[in-house]
Amino acid sequence: MNARGALGRYGEDVAARKLSEAGLRVLARNWRAGRSGEIDILAAEGEALVVCEVKTRREGSYQPPMAALTPAKTARLRSLAERWIAEHGGAPPGGVRIDLIGVTLPDRGAPRVEHARGVA
């Protein structure tokens, strides 16, 4: 795994831990739908399915993690969520939500985690 991949994996580990601590149940990580793309984390909050995009950056990076969700990425996540639902028994009673989790890694100290719910 290259340095960028390791950074992303670490950020996803931090995000999954924070989601669990907040009471969400992680259903899957790095779920792929062929060449269509990947959902970083799928979780359940009550009866809702939560599709989580995780963006990890080092402190001082050009773009903060919370600014990294583009309209194209949002459309791809919606499409992937539809595929997940089709493959896993239909839409959940609580609906589907897309969240963005930004993980910022300072030079020293613990990572900072921002969780934006329902970004798309």
CSV table of C-alpha atoms in Angstrom, one decimal:
chain,number,residue,atom,x,y,z
A,1,MET,CA,0.0,0.0,0.0
A,2,ASN,CA,1.4,3.4,-0.9
A,3,ALA,CA,1.5,6.4,1.6
A,4,ARG,CA,-1.7,7.9,0.2
A,5,GLY,CA,-3.5,4.6,0.6
A,6,ALA,CA,-2.2,4.2,4.1
A,7,LEU,CA,-3.3,7.7,5.0
A,8,GLY,CA,-6.8,7.0,3.7
A,9,ARG,CA,-7.1,3.7,5.4
A,10,TYR,CA,-6.0,5.3,8.8
A,11,GLY,CA,-8.7,8.0,8.3
A,12,GLU,CA,-11.3,5.4,7.6
A,13,ASP,CA,-10.3,3.5,10.8
A,14,VAL,CA,-10.6,6.7,12.8
A,15,ALA,CA,-14.0,7.4,11.2
A,16,ALA,CA,-15.4,3.9,11.8
A,17,ARG,CA,-14.4,4.1,15.5
A,18,LYS,CA,-16.0,7.5,15.9
A,19,LEU,CA,-19.2,6.3,14.2
A,20,SER,CA,-19.3,3.3,16.6
A,21,GLU,CA,-18.7,5.6,19.6
A,22,ALA,CA,-21.6,7.8,18.4
A,23,GLY,CA,-24.0,4.7,18.4
A,24,LEU,CA,-24.0,3.9,14.7
A,25,ARG,CA,-23.5,0.3,13.7
A,26,VAL,CA,-20.9,-0.2,10.9
A,27,LEU,CA,-22.3,-2.6,8.3
A,28,ALA,CA,-19.5,-2.7,5.7
A,29,ARG,CA,-16.3,-0.9,4.9
A,30,ASN,CA,-14.8,-0.3,1.4
A,31,TRP,CA,-17.8,-1.9,-0.3
A,32,ARG,CA,-17.2,-2.0,-4.0
A,33,ALA,CA,-19.7,-2.3,-6.9
A,34,GLY,CA,-17.4,-3.5,-9.6
A,35,ARG,CA,-15.8,-0.6,-11.5
A,36,SER,CA,-18.6,1.8,-10.4
A,37,GLY,CA,-16.8,2.8,-7.3
A,38,GLU,CA,-16.6,2.3,-3.6
A,39,ILE,CA,-18.4,3.3,-0.5
A,40,ASP,CA,-16.0,3.9,2.3
A,41,ILE,CA,-18.3,3.0,5.2
A,42,LEU,CA,-21.9,1.8,5.3
A,43,ALA,CA,-23.6,2.2,8.7
A,44,ALA,CA,-27.0,1.9,10.3
A,45,GLU,CA,-28.4,4.6,12.6
A,46,GLY,CA,-31.7,3.3,13.9
A,47,GLU,CA,-33.6,2.2,10.8
A,48,ALA,CA,-31.6,4.5,8.5
A,49,LEU,CA,-28.8,3.4,6.2
A,50,VAL,CA,-25.9,5.9,6.3
A,51,VAL,CA,-23.5,6.1,3.4
A,52,CYS,CA,-20.3,7.6,4.6
A,53,GLU,CA,-17.6,9.3,2.5
A,54,VAL,CA,-14.4,9.7,4.4
A,55,LYS,CA,-11.8,12.3,3.5
A,56,THR,CA,-8.5,12.4,5.3
A,57,ARG,CA,-6.0,15.2,5.0
A,58,ARG,CA,-2.8,16.2,6.8
A,59,GLU,CA,-3.1,19.6,8.6
A,60,GLY,CA,-2.1,22.4,6.3
A,61,SER,CA,-3.1,20.6,3.1
A,62,TYR,CA,-4.3,22.6,0.1
A,63,GLN,CA,-7.9,21.6,0.6
A,64,PRO,CA,-9.6,20.8,3.9
A,65,PRO,CA,-11.4,17.4,3.9
A,66,MET,CA,-14.8,18.9,4.3
A,67,ALA,CA,-14.4,20.7,0.9
A,68,ALA,CA,-13.7,17.6,-1.0
A,69,LEU,CA,-17.2,16.3,-1.8
A,70,THR,CA,-17.9,17.3,-5.4
A,71,PRO,CA,-21.3,17.0,-7.2
A,72,ALA,CA,-19.9,14.1,-9.3
A,73,LYS,CA,-18.8,12.2,-6.2
A,74,THR,CA,-22.2,12.9,-4.7
A,75,ALA,CA,-24.0,11.5,-7.7
A,76,ARG,CA,-21.7,8.4,-7.7
A,77,LEU,CA,-22.5,7.8,-4.0
A,78,ARG,CA,-26.2,8.0,-4.7
A,79,SER,CA,-25.8,5.4,-7.5
A,80,LEU,CA,-23.7,3.2,-5.3
A,81,ALA,CA,-26.3,3.4,-2.4
A,82,GLU,CA,-29.0,2.3,-4.9
A,83,ARG,CA,-26.9,-0.7,-5.8
A,84,TRP,CA,-26.3,-1.6,-2.2
A,85,ILE,CA,-30.0,-1.3,-1.4
A,86,ALA,CA,-30.9,-3.5,-4.5
A,87,GLU,CA,-28.4,-6.2,-3.4
A,88,HIS,CA,-29.4,-6.1,0.3
A,89,GLY,CA,-33.2,-6.4,0.4
A,90,GLY,CA,-34.6,-3.0,-0.5
A,91,ALA,CA,-34.8,0.4,1.1
A,92,PRO,CA,-34.6,0.6,4.9
A,93,PRO,CA,-37.6,2.0,6.7
A,94,GLY,CA,-35.6,4.9,8.0
A,95,GLY,CA,-34.4,6.0,4.5
A,96,VAL,CA,-30.9,6.6,3.3
A,97,ARG,CA,-28.5,9.4,4.2
A,98,ILE,CA,-25.2,10.5,2.8
A,99,ASP,CA,-22.7,11.8,5.4
A,100,LEU,CA,-19.2,13.2,5.0
A,101,ILE,CA,-16.6,12.5,7.6
A,102,GLY,CA,-13.5,14.7,7.5
A,103,VAL,CA,-10.4,13.5,9.3
A,104,THR,CA,-7.5,16.0,9.8
A,105,LEU,CA,-4.2,14.7,11.0
A,106,PRO,CA,-2.1,17.3,12.8
A,107,ASP,CA,1.7,17.1,13.0
A,108,ARG,CA,1.3,16.1,16.7
A,109,GLY,CA,-1.7,15.0,18.7
A,110,ALA,CA,-4.9,13.2,18.0
A,111,PRO,CA,-6.8,13.5,14.7
A,112,ARG,CA,-9.7,15.9,14.4
A,113,VAL,CA,-12.9,14.4,13.1
A,114,GLU,CA,-15.8,16.4,11.6
A,115,HIS,CA,-19.0,14.6,10.8
A,116,ALA,CA,-21.5,16.3,8.5
A,117,ARG,CA,-24.8,14.5,8.4
A,118,GLY,CA,-27.0,14.5,5.3
A,119,VAL,CA,-24.7,16.3,2.9
A,120,ALA,CA,-26.5,15.0,-0.1
